[in-house]
Coordinates of C-alpha atoms in Angstrom, one line a residue:
M1 CA 30.9 29.2 -0.8
T2 CA 27.7 29.4 -2.7
R3 CA 25.2 26.9 -1.6
D4 CA 24.9 24.4 -4.5
S5 CA 22.1 22.3 -3.5
E6 CA 20.0 21.3 -0.4
V7 CA 17.9 18.3 0.3
V8 CA 14.5 19.1 1.8
A9 CA 11.5 16.9 2.7
E10 CA 7.9 17.8 2.0
P11 CA 4.7 15.8 2.8
L12 CA 2.7 14.7 -0.2
T13 CA -0.1 17.2 0.4
G14 CA -2.0 19.5 -1.8
R15 CA 0.0 22.7 -2.6
A16 CA -0.1 25.6 -5.0
G17 CA 1.8 24.7 -8.2
G18 CA 0.1 21.3 -8.6
A19 CA 2.3 18.9 -6.6
E20 CA 1.9 15.4 -7.9
R21 CA 0.5 12.6 -5.6
F22 CA 2.0 9.2 -6.1
S23 CA 0.8 5.7 -5.1
R24 CA 2.7 3.3 -3.0
E25 CA 3.4 1.1 -6.0
E26 CA 4.9 4.0 -7.9
A27 CA 7.0 5.0 -5.0
S28 CA 8.4 1.5 -4.6
A29 CA 9.4 1.1 -8.3
G30 CA 12.9 2.6 -8.0
D31 CA 16.2 1.6 -6.5
E32 CA 17.3 1.7 -2.9
G33 CA 17.9 5.4 -3.1
I34 CA 14.2 6.0 -2.7
S35 CA 12.8 6.4 0.8
P36 CA 10.1 3.9 1.7
F37 CA 9.5 5.5 5.1
G38 CA 6.0 6.7 4.7
P39 CA 4.1 9.4 2.9
R40 CA 6.8 11.9 2.4
S41 CA 8.3 13.2 -0.8
W42 CA 12.0 13.9 -1.2
M43 CA 13.5 16.3 -3.6
V44 CA 16.8 18.0 -4.4
R45 CA 16.7 21.7 -5.0
G46 CA 19.8 23.0 -6.8
T47 CA 21.0 25.8 -9.0
Q48 CA 23.0 23.6 -11.3
S49 CA 21.1 20.4 -11.6
R50 CA 17.7 18.7 -11.3
R51 CA 18.2 15.6 -9.3
P52 CA 15.0 14.4 -7.7
C53 CA 14.2 11.1 -6.0
L54 CA 11.1 9.4 -7.3
R55 CA 8.7 11.0 -4.8
G56 CA 8.4 14.7 -5.0
R57 CA 9.0 17.7 -7.3
V58 CA 11.9 19.7 -8.6
S59 CA 12.3 23.3 -7.7
R60 CA 14.7 25.6 -9.7
V61 CA 16.3 27.9 -7.2
D62 CA 18.2 31.1 -8.1
A63 CA 19.2 34.1 -6.1
H64 CA 15.8 35.6 -6.4
G65 CA 13.9 32.6 -5.0
P66 CA 12.3 29.4 -6.1
A67 CA 10.1 28.8 -9.0
A68 CA 8.5 25.5 -8.5
A69 CA 7.6 23.1 -11.3
P70 CA 5.7 20.0 -10.7
M71 CA 7.2 16.6 -11.6
T72 CA 5.5 13.6 -12.9
S73 CA 6.5 10.1 -12.0
V74 CA 7.8 9.5 -15.5
H75 CA 10.0 12.6 -15.3
A76 CA 11.2 11.6 -11.8
E77 CA 12.1 8.2 -13.1
R78 CA 14.2 9.8 -15.9
E79 CA 15.8 12.4 -13.7
R80 CA 16.7 10.5 -10.5
T81 CA 20.4 9.7 -9.9
P82 CA 21.8 7.8 -7.0
E83 CA 24.9 9.8 -6.8
R84 CA 23.3 12.7 -4.9
A85 CA 22.2 12.9 -1.3
R86 CA 19.7 10.1 -0.3
P87 CA 17.2 10.4 2.5
S88 CA 18.0 8.5 5.6
A89 CA 15.4 6.8 7.7
V90 CA 15.7 5.9 11.3
G91 CA 18.0 8.4 13.1
A92 CA 18.2 10.9 10.2
P93 CA 18.7 14.6 10.9
D94 CA 15.9 17.0 10.2
L95 CA 16.1 17.7 6.6
S96 CA 13.0 19.9 6.4
D97 CA 14.6 23.0 7.8
P98 CA 13.7 25.9 5.4
S99 CA 16.5 28.1 6.9
G100 CA 19.1 26.1 5.0
A101 CA 20.9 24.9 8.2
N102 CA 21.1 21.5 6.7
A103 CA 22.4 22.6 3.3
I104 CA 24.7 20.3 1.4
D105 CA 27.2 22.1 -0.6
T106 CA 29.1 19.2 -2.2
P107 CA 27.9 16.0 -3.8
V108 CA 27.5 13.1 -1.4
R109 CA 29.3 9.8 -1.9
P110 CA 27.0 7.0 -2.7
G111 CA 26.0 5.0 0.4
T112 CA 26.1 8.1 2.7
N113 CA 23.8 10.8 3.7
R114 CA 25.2 14.0 5.3
G115 CA 23.5 15.9 7.9
P116 CA 24.5 19.5 9.1
P117 CA 28.1 20.6 8.6
G118 CA 30.3 19.0 11.3
S119 CA 27.8 16.2 12.2
D120 CA 28.4 12.5 11.7
P121 CA 27.1 11.1 8.4
A122 CA 23.6 9.6 8.8
P123 CA 23.1 6.0 7.6
D124 CA 21.9 5.4 4.1
L125 CA 18.6 3.7 3.5
S126 CA 20.0 0.2 3.4
T127 CA 21.8 0.7 6.7
A128 CA 18.7 2.2 8.2
R129 CA 16.6 -0.7 7.1
R130 CA 19.0 -3.2 8.5
R131 CA 19.1 -1.3 11.8
L132 CA 15.3 -1.2 12.0
L133 CA 15.1 -5.0 11.1
V134 CA 17.7 -5.8 13.8
L135 CA 15.9 -3.8 16.5
T136 CA 12.5 -5.3 15.7
S137 CA 14.0 -8.7 15.4
I138 CA 15.5 -8.5 18.9
G139 CA 12.1 -7.6 20.2
H140 CA 10.4 -10.4 18.3
F141 CA 13.0 -12.9 19.5
V142 CA 12.4 -12.1 23.2
N143 CA 8.6 -11.6 22.8
D144 CA 7.9 -14.9 21.1
G145 CA 10.5 -16.8 23.2
T146 CA 8.7 -15.5 26.4
V147 CA 5.1 -15.8 25.5
F148 CA 5.4 -19.2 23.8
F149 CA 7.2 -20.5 26.9
V150 CA 3.9 -19.8 28.8
P151 CA 2.4 -23.2 27.9
V152 CA 5.6 -24.8 29.2
V153 CA 5.1 -22.9 32.4
A154 CA 1.6 -24.3 32.5
T155 CA 3.1 -27.8 32.2
L156 CA 5.6 -27.1 35.0
L157 CA 2.7 -26.0 37.2
A158 CA 0.6 -29.1 36.3
S159 CA 3.5 -31.6 36.9
G160 CA 5.4 -29.9 39.6
R161 CA 2.7 -28.0 41.6
A162 CA -0.2 -30.4 40.8
A163 CA -2.2 -27.6 39.2
S164 CA -5.6 -28.9 38.0
P165 CA -6.8 -28.6 34.4
F166 CA -9.2 -25.9 35.6
E167 CA -6.4 -23.8 37.1
I168 CA -4.2 -24.3 34.0
T169 CA -7.1 -23.3 31.7
A170 CA -7.9 -20.2 33.8
M171 CA -4.2 -19.1 33.7
L172 CA -4.0 -19.5 29.9
V173 CA -7.3 -17.6 29.4
V174 CA -6.2 -14.8 31.5
Y175 CA -2.9 -14.6 29.7
Y176 CA -4.4 -14.6 26.2
A177 CA -7.3 -12.3 27.1
A178 CA -4.9 -9.7 28.5
S179 CA -2.7 -9.9 25.4
S180 CA -5.7 -9.5 23.1
L181 CA -7.8 -6.8 24.8
L182 CA -5.0 -4.6 26.0
G183 CA -3.4 -4.6 22.6
I184 CA -6.0 -2.2 21.2
Y185 CA -5.1 0.3 23.8
V186 CA -1.4 -0.1 23.1
G187 CA -1.9 0.3 19.4
H188 CA -3.8 3.5 19.7
W189 CA -1.3 4.8 22.3
A190 CA 1.5 4.2 19.8
D191 CA -0.3 5.9 16.9
R192 CA -0.9 9.0 19.0
S193 CA 2.5 9.2 20.7
G194 CA 4.7 8.5 17.7
R195 CA 7.0 6.4 20.0
P196 CA 6.8 2.8 18.8
L197 CA 10.4 1.9 19.6
E198 CA 10.2 3.2 23.1
L199 CA 6.8 1.5 23.7
M200 CA 8.2 -1.7 22.3
A201 CA 11.0 -1.5 24.9
L202 CA 8.5 -1.0 27.6
G203 CA 6.7 -4.1 26.5
L204 CA 9.8 -6.2 26.7
A205 CA 10.5 -5.0 30.2
I206 CA 7.0 -6.0 31.3
L207 CA 7.5 -9.4 29.8
G208 CA 10.6 -9.8 32.0
A209 CA 8.7 -8.7 35.1
G210 CA 6.0 -11.3 34.3
M211 CA 8.5 -14.1 34.0
G212 CA 9.8 -13.1 37.4
G213 CA 6.2 -13.6 38.6
F214 CA 6.1 -17.1 37.2
Y215 CA 9.4 -17.9 39.1
V216 CA 7.6 -16.8 42.3
A217 CA 4.7 -19.2 41.5
L218 CA 7.0 -22.1 40.7
V219 CA 9.5 -21.8 43.4
L220 CA 8.7 -19.4 46.2
V221 CA 5.0 -20.0 47.0
S222 CA 2.5 -22.9 46.6
G223 CA -1.1 -23.8 47.1
S224 CA -3.6 -21.0 46.6
A225 CA -0.9 -18.4 46.9
G226 CA 0.9 -20.1 44.0
F227 CA -2.2 -20.1 41.9
A228 CA -2.8 -16.4 42.6
A229 CA 0.8 -15.6 41.7
A230 CA 0.5 -17.6 38.4
I231 CA -2.7 -15.7 37.5
I232 CA -1.0 -12.3 38.2
A233 CA 2.1 -13.3 36.2
A234 CA -0.1 -14.5 33.3
F235 CA -1.8 -11.1 33.2
V236 CA 1.5 -9.2 33.3
V237 CA 3.0 -11.3 30.6
G238 CA -0.2 -10.9 28.5
F239 CA 0.0 -7.2 28.9
G240 CA 3.7 -7.2 27.9
S241 CA 3.0 -9.4 24.8
S242 CA 0.4 -6.9 23.5
F243 CA 3.1 -4.4 22.6
Y244 CA 5.4 -6.2 20.2
H245 CA 3.4 -7.4 17.2
P246 CA 1.4 -4.2 16.4
L247 CA 4.4 -1.9 17.0
G248 CA 7.0 -4.1 15.4
A249 CA 4.8 -4.6 12.4
S250 CA 4.0 -0.9 12.0
L251 CA 7.7 0.0 12.1
L252 CA 8.5 -2.5 9.4
Q253 CA 5.4 -1.3 7.4
A254 CA 6.8 2.2 7.5
G255 CA 10.4 1.2 6.8
F256 CA 10.0 -1.1 3.8
D257 CA 8.2 -0.7 0.6
R258 CA 5.5 -3.1 -0.6
R259 CA 7.8 -5.3 -2.6
Q260 CA 10.2 -5.8 0.3
L261 CA 7.6 -5.9 3.2
G262 CA 6.7 -9.5 3.0
T263 CA 10.3 -10.6 3.0
A264 CA 11.2 -8.2 5.9
L265 CA 8.2 -9.5 8.0
G266 CA 9.2 -13.1 7.1
I267 CA 12.8 -12.6 8.3
N268 CA 11.6 -10.8 11.4
G269 CA 9.0 -13.5 12.1
A270 CA 11.7 -16.2 11.6
I271 CA 13.8 -14.6 14.3
G272 CA 10.7 -14.7 16.5
S273 CA 10.4 -18.4 15.7
V274 CA 14.1 -18.9 16.8
G275 CA 13.1 -17.5 20.2
R276 CA 10.2 -19.9 20.4
A277 CA 12.5 -22.8 19.5
L278 CA 15.4 -21.7 21.6
Y279 CA 13.7 -20.9 24.9
P280 CA 12.5 -24.5 25.6
S281 CA 15.9 -25.9 24.7
L282 CA 17.6 -23.3 26.9
F283 CA 15.2 -24.3 29.7
F284 CA 16.4 -27.9 29.2
L285 CA 20.1 -27.0 29.1
I286 CA 19.9 -24.7 32.1
G287 CA 18.0 -27.3 34.0
L288 CA 20.9 -29.7 33.4
I289 CA 23.4 -27.2 34.8
I290 CA 21.4 -25.7 37.6
T291 CA 17.7 -26.3 38.1
D292 CA 14.7 -26.3 35.7
N293 CA 13.1 -23.3 37.4
S294 CA 16.3 -21.2 37.3
A295 CA 15.8 -20.9 33.5
V296 CA 12.5 -19.0 34.1
L297 CA 14.5 -16.4 36.1
A298 CA 17.1 -16.2 33.3
F299 CA 14.3 -15.5 30.8
A300 CA 13.2 -12.6 33.0
A301 CA 16.7 -11.2 32.9
I302 CA 16.8 -11.5 29.1
G303 CA 13.6 -9.6 28.7
I304 CA 14.9 -6.7 30.8
A305 CA 18.2 -6.6 29.0
A306 CA 16.6 -6.6 25.6
S307 CA 14.4 -3.7 26.8
A308 CA 17.5 -1.7 27.7
V309 CA 19.0 -2.4 24.2
V310 CA 15.9 -1.2 22.3
A311 CA 15.3 1.8 24.6
S312 CA 18.9 3.0 24.2
S313 CA 18.4 2.9 20.4
G314 CA 14.9 4.2 20.3
P315 CA 14.5 7.9 21.3
G316 CA 14.6 10.2 18.4
R317 CA 15.2 7.4 15.9
R318 CA 12.1 6.5 14.0
P319 CA 11.0 6.2 10.4
A320 CA 10.2 9.5 8.7
N321 CA 6.5 8.9 8.6
L322 CA 6.5 8.6 12.4
P323 CA 7.3 12.1 13.5
A324 CA 8.2 13.1 17.0
A325 CA 5.6 13.1 19.7
G326 CA 3.2 16.1 19.6
T327 CA 3.6 16.6 15.9
R328 CA 1.5 13.9 14.5
S329 CA -1.9 14.3 12.8
V330 CA -3.6 11.1 13.7
P331 CA -7.0 10.2 12.2
A332 CA -9.8 9.3 14.6
A333 CA -9.6 5.8 16.0
R334 CA -12.7 4.7 14.0
Q335 CA -10.7 5.2 10.8
A336 CA -8.8 2.1 11.5
F337 CA -12.0 0.0 11.4
T338 CA -12.1 -0.4 7.7
L339 CA -13.9 -3.3 6.0
G340 CA -10.7 -5.0 5.2
I341 CA -9.3 -4.7 8.7
V342 CA -12.4 -5.9 10.5
T343 CA -12.8 -8.9 8.1
L344 CA -9.2 -9.8 8.4
A345 CA -9.4 -9.6 12.2
A346 CA -12.4 -11.9 12.2
I347 CA -10.6 -14.5 10.1
A348 CA -7.5 -14.2 12.2
F349 CA -9.7 -14.9 15.3
V350 CA -11.0 -18.1 13.9
R351 CA -7.6 -19.2 12.6
S352 CA -5.9 -18.5 15.8
A353 CA -8.5 -20.2 18.0
A354 CA -8.0 -23.3 15.9
T355 CA -4.2 -23.3 16.0
F356 CA -3.6 -22.1 19.5
G357 CA -6.2 -24.4 21.0
V358 CA -3.6 -27.0 20.0
V359 CA -0.4 -25.1 20.7
A360 CA -1.4 -24.1 24.2
F361 CA -2.0 -27.7 25.4
L362 CA 0.6 -29.4 23.2
P363 CA 3.4 -29.4 25.8
T364 CA 1.0 -30.9 28.4
Y365 CA -0.1 -33.5 25.9
L366 CA 3.5 -34.5 25.1
Q367 CA 4.5 -34.6 28.8
L368 CA 1.4 -36.3 30.4
V369 CA -0.4 -38.1 27.5
R370 CA 1.9 -39.2 24.7
P371 CA 5.6 -38.2 24.3
L372 CA 7.2 -38.4 20.9
W373 CA 9.3 -41.2 22.1
P374 CA 9.8 -42.8 25.5
G375 CA 11.8 -40.4 27.8
A376 CA 11.8 -37.5 25.3
P377 CA 12.8 -34.2 27.0
L378 CA 9.9 -31.8 26.9
G379 CA 12.2 -28.9 25.7
I380 CA 13.3 -30.9 22.7
E381 CA 9.8 -31.9 21.7
V382 CA 8.5 -28.3 21.9
T383 CA 11.5 -27.1 19.9
I384 CA 10.7 -29.4 17.0
L385 CA 7.3 -27.7 16.8
Y386 CA 8.8 -24.2 16.8
L387 CA 11.6 -25.1 14.3
G388 CA 9.0 -25.3 11.7
G389 CA 8.2 -21.6 12.1
I390 CA 11.8 -20.7 11.5
L391 CA 11.5 -21.9 7.9
G392 CA 7.8 -21.2 7.4
Q393 CA 7.8 -17.5 8.2
P394 CA 10.4 -16.4 5.7
F395 CA 9.1 -18.8 3.1
F396 CA 5.6 -17.5 3.2
G397 CA 6.7 -14.0 3.7
A398 CA 8.7 -14.1 0.5
L399 CA 5.7 -15.6 -1.3
A400 CA 3.5 -12.7 0.0
S401 CA 4.8 -10.3 -2.7
R402 CA 4.2 -12.8 -5.5
I403 CA 1.0 -14.7 -4.6
D404 CA -2.4 -13.4 -3.4
I405 CA -2.0 -13.4 0.4
R406 CA -5.6 -14.5 0.9
R407 CA -4.6 -17.8 -0.9
L408 CA -1.6 -18.2 1.3
L409 CA -3.7 -17.7 4.4
S410 CA -6.1 -20.4 3.2
V411 CA -3.3 -22.9 2.4
T412 CA -1.5 -22.4 5.7
S413 CA -4.8 -22.7 7.8
L414 CA -5.6 -26.0 6.0
G415 CA -2.0 -27.2 6.2
S416 CA -1.9 -26.6 10.0
A417 CA -5.2 -28.5 10.5
L418 CA -4.1 -31.5 8.4
S419 CA -0.6 -31.6 9.9
T420 CA -2.1 -31.7 13.4
L421 CA -4.4 -34.6 12.3
G422 CA -1.4 -36.5 11.0
F423 CA 0.4 -36.0 14.3
L424 CA -2.5 -37.5 16.2
L425 CA -2.9 -40.5 13.9
V426 CA 0.7 -41.7 13.7
G427 CA 3.7 -42.2 16.0
G428 CA 7.5 -42.4 15.8
A429 CA 9.4 -40.6 13.1
P430 CA 6.3 -39.6 11.1
A431 CA 4.8 -38.0 14.2
V432 CA 8.0 -35.9 14.5
A433 CA 7.6 -34.8 10.8
F434 CA 4.0 -33.9 11.3
L435 CA 4.8 -31.9 14.5
F436 CA 7.4 -30.0 12.5
L437 CA 4.9 -29.3 9.7
T438 CA 2.4 -28.1 12.2
G439 CA 4.8 -25.4 13.3
F440 CA 5.7 -24.7 9.6
F441 CA 2.1 -23.8 8.8
T442 CA 0.8 -22.5 12.1
F443 CA 3.4 -19.8 12.7
S444 CA 3.1 -18.2 9.3
A445 CA 0.4 -15.9 10.4
F446 CA 2.5 -12.9 11.3
P447 CA 4.1 -12.0 7.9
L448 CA 0.8 -12.8 6.1
L449 CA -1.6 -11.0 8.3
M450 CA 0.7 -7.9 8.7
S451 CA 1.5 -7.7 4.9
L452 CA -2.3 -7.7 4.2
S453 CA -3.1 -5.3 7.0
A454 CA -0.9 -2.7 5.5
E455 CA -3.2 -2.6 2.4
Y456 CA -6.3 -1.8 4.3
V457 CA -5.6 1.3 6.4
D458 CA -4.0 4.8 6.6
P459 CA -0.4 4.3 7.6
R460 CA -1.0 6.8 10.5
S461 CA -3.4 4.3 12.0
A462 CA -1.2 1.3 11.3
S463 CA -0.5 0.4 15.0
L464 CA -4.1 0.4 15.9
A465 CA -5.1 -1.6 12.8
N466 CA -2.3 -4.1 13.5
S467 CA -3.7 -4.4 17.1
L468 CA -7.1 -5.1 15.8
V469 CA -5.9 -7.8 13.5
F470 CA -3.1 -9.4 15.6
G471 CA -4.3 -8.4 19.0
L472 CA -8.1 -8.6 19.1
G473 CA -8.1 -11.0 16.1
S474 CA -5.3 -13.5 16.7
G475 CA -4.9 -12.7 20.4
G476 CA -8.7 -13.2 20.9
G477 CA -8.5 -16.6 19.2
M478 CA -5.5 -17.5 21.4
A479 CA -7.8 -16.9 24.4
I480 CA -10.9 -18.7 23.1
G481 CA -9.1 -21.7 21.6
P482 CA -7.6 -23.0 24.9
L483 CA -10.9 -22.2 26.6
I484 CA -12.8 -24.4 24.2
V485 CA -10.3 -27.2 24.6
G486 CA -10.3 -26.9 28.4
L487 CA -14.1 -27.3 28.4
I488 CA -13.9 -30.3 26.1
I489 CA -11.4 -32.2 28.2
A490 CA -13.6 -31.8 31.3
N491 CA -10.7 -31.8 33.8
E492 CA -9.1 -34.9 32.2
Y493 CA -5.8 -34.5 30.3
A494 CA -6.5 -37.9 28.7
H495 CA -9.2 -36.2 26.6
L496 CA -6.9 -33.7 24.9
S497 CA -6.9 -35.6 21.6
I498 CA -10.7 -35.0 21.4
G499 CA -10.2 -31.3 22.0
F500 CA -7.4 -31.3 19.3
A501 CA -9.9 -32.9 16.9
A502 CA -12.4 -30.1 17.4
M503 CA -9.7 -27.5 16.7
I504 CA -8.8 -29.3 13.4
V505 CA -12.5 -28.9 12.3
L506 CA -12.3 -25.2 13.2
G507 CA -9.0 -24.9 11.2
V508 CA -10.7 -26.2 8.1
A509 CA -13.5 -23.7 8.6
A510 CA -10.9 -20.9 8.8
A511 CA -9.3 -21.9 5.6
V512 CA -12.7 -21.7 3.8
A513 CA -13.6 -18.4 5.6
V514 CA -10.6 -16.7 4.1
L515 CA -12.6 -16.2 0.9
M516 CA -14.6 -13.5 2.8
I517 CA -11.5 -11.2 2.9
P518 CA -11.9 -8.4 0.3
R519 CA -9.3 -8.0 -2.4
S520 CA -6.6 -5.5 -1.3
G521 CA -6.1 -2.2 -3.2
T522 CA -9.9 -1.6 -3.7
Q523 CA -11.7 1.5 -2.3
R524 CA -14.2 -0.8 -0.7
S525 CA -11.5 -2.7 1.4
R526 CA -10.3 0.7 2.9
M527 CA -13.8 2.0 3.6
P528 CA -14.2 2.9 7.3
L529 CA -17.3 1.1 8.8
F530 CA -18.1 3.8 11.3
G531 CA -17.9 7.0 9.3

C-alpha cells in the first residue's frame, strides 16, 4: 500500500524555506485538535491533501522527495481539519521519526491518534489533558493536605506535648525555610532532567516519610528527643513540599494553552484545597475511631501510596515540550531571573508573609485562645478555613483569562487582610463567615501566580521560574510570616491577635505593591536581569 500521509513533529526553529514562527496566542486560537504542549509545530505531509494543524507548515510529498512551502497562520486556519490525525500529548509515540516508521496510511477517526502499526491508539488531546490534570491534582491533593496539616501538628505538640511557643515557632520556620530554599534546587533539577512527573512522585514519598517523623515526635518520644524529632520531620516535610508547586505548575503550563491555563490551574488548586479541608476532618474522624495521632500515620501512608500512583504513570509520559532526559536544551539558570519573575517573586513573598503569618498560628489560636464556639472540634474549625479555597481557586483561576491578573492579586490580597480583620472583631456566625472568606481570598495565590509566571519566562526554564515565584517567593514568606508573629507574641499565645493585626497591615501593603509587577507580554517583563 502506498503511504498516503504521515504526521511528523518539528520544533519551531529557523529552517531553510522560511518556516513561520507563531505566538502563543496564535497557537491557542484553534480548536482542541491543536497541540498546546509547548513550542513544537505539527503538520501533516501527504500526497493527496494539505491538512495542517495550526502550528507548522505543509510539505508536498511525491515519489521524488519533499518540496516544502511555508504556511502562514491565516493559511493554516483555513486549511486545518479535525478529521485527520491529531497530535497526542502525554504518553504519545514518537512522531518525529523521519524513517516513516510511524506512518499513517489511513484517515484517523476523530478523537483518536494512531501510533505505529499494531500499537494501541494514543489518547487524543482532550484525554491527554484530563490525564495530566488528574495526575497533577492527585499530587496537589496530597501535597496541600499534608503541608497544611503541619500547623495542626504544631497545635498537637503545644497541647499534648507542652511544646513552648519558641519550640513551635522554630519548627514552623524550619519547615517553611526548607520548602522555600530547596525549591530552587528542585526546579532547576526538573528543568535539566526533563522528568517532572517522576520528581513529583519523589516529593510525595518524602512528604509521607516526614509525616512518619511527626508520628514519632507525637507518640514514640518526648522531651528534648521529641523536639529534635519534630524539627527533623519539619525539615523533611518542607523538602517534600518543595517539589509539587513548581513541577505541577510547569506540567500544566506545558499542557494547556493560555486561554485554558487559568481554569486548569484553578481546578487543580481547588483539588489541593479539598486536601487541605479534608485532612483536618479526617484527623477528627480517625481520632473518634482509633486515636488522634493514628491519623498522622495514616497521612504518611497516603503520601507514599500517591507517590506510587504518580510514579507508575510518569516514566516516558510527559508533554511534548518536555523531551526525555538527556535531549533537552536548557537555557542557563540565570535566564529564569527575568524582571517579571523577580518582581512577581518579591510580591509573592510579601503577600505570603502576611497570609501565612495568620494561617500558621490560626489552629493554635482557635484551640487555645478563642474557639469559634464552645467545644468546637479543631478539625472542623480548620476545615471551614480551607473550604473557602475550594471555591476561591477555580473562581479566580477562571477570571485569570478575562481580567488582568495583577488586579486579581491586589483584590485577593486586600480581601484576605480585611476578612482576617473581620474574624478578629466579631464572634458567632459572622466569625465563621469571615473565616471562610479568609480562606476564599488567601488560597487564590496558586492559579494567579502560576498563570502570570508563565508569561515572563522561556517555557524550558518554567520549573525554575515557578520555584522562584512559589518557592522562594511564597515559600519564603511562609517562613518569615510565622517568625514575625512568633516574635510579636513573646512566648504568650494570648498575644496572637496582636501578631495577626500586624499581618493585616502587611497584607494591605502587599495589595498596593502589586502595582509594581510589569505588564505581561512586554519585552521588558521577559528581560533577564543577569545577562
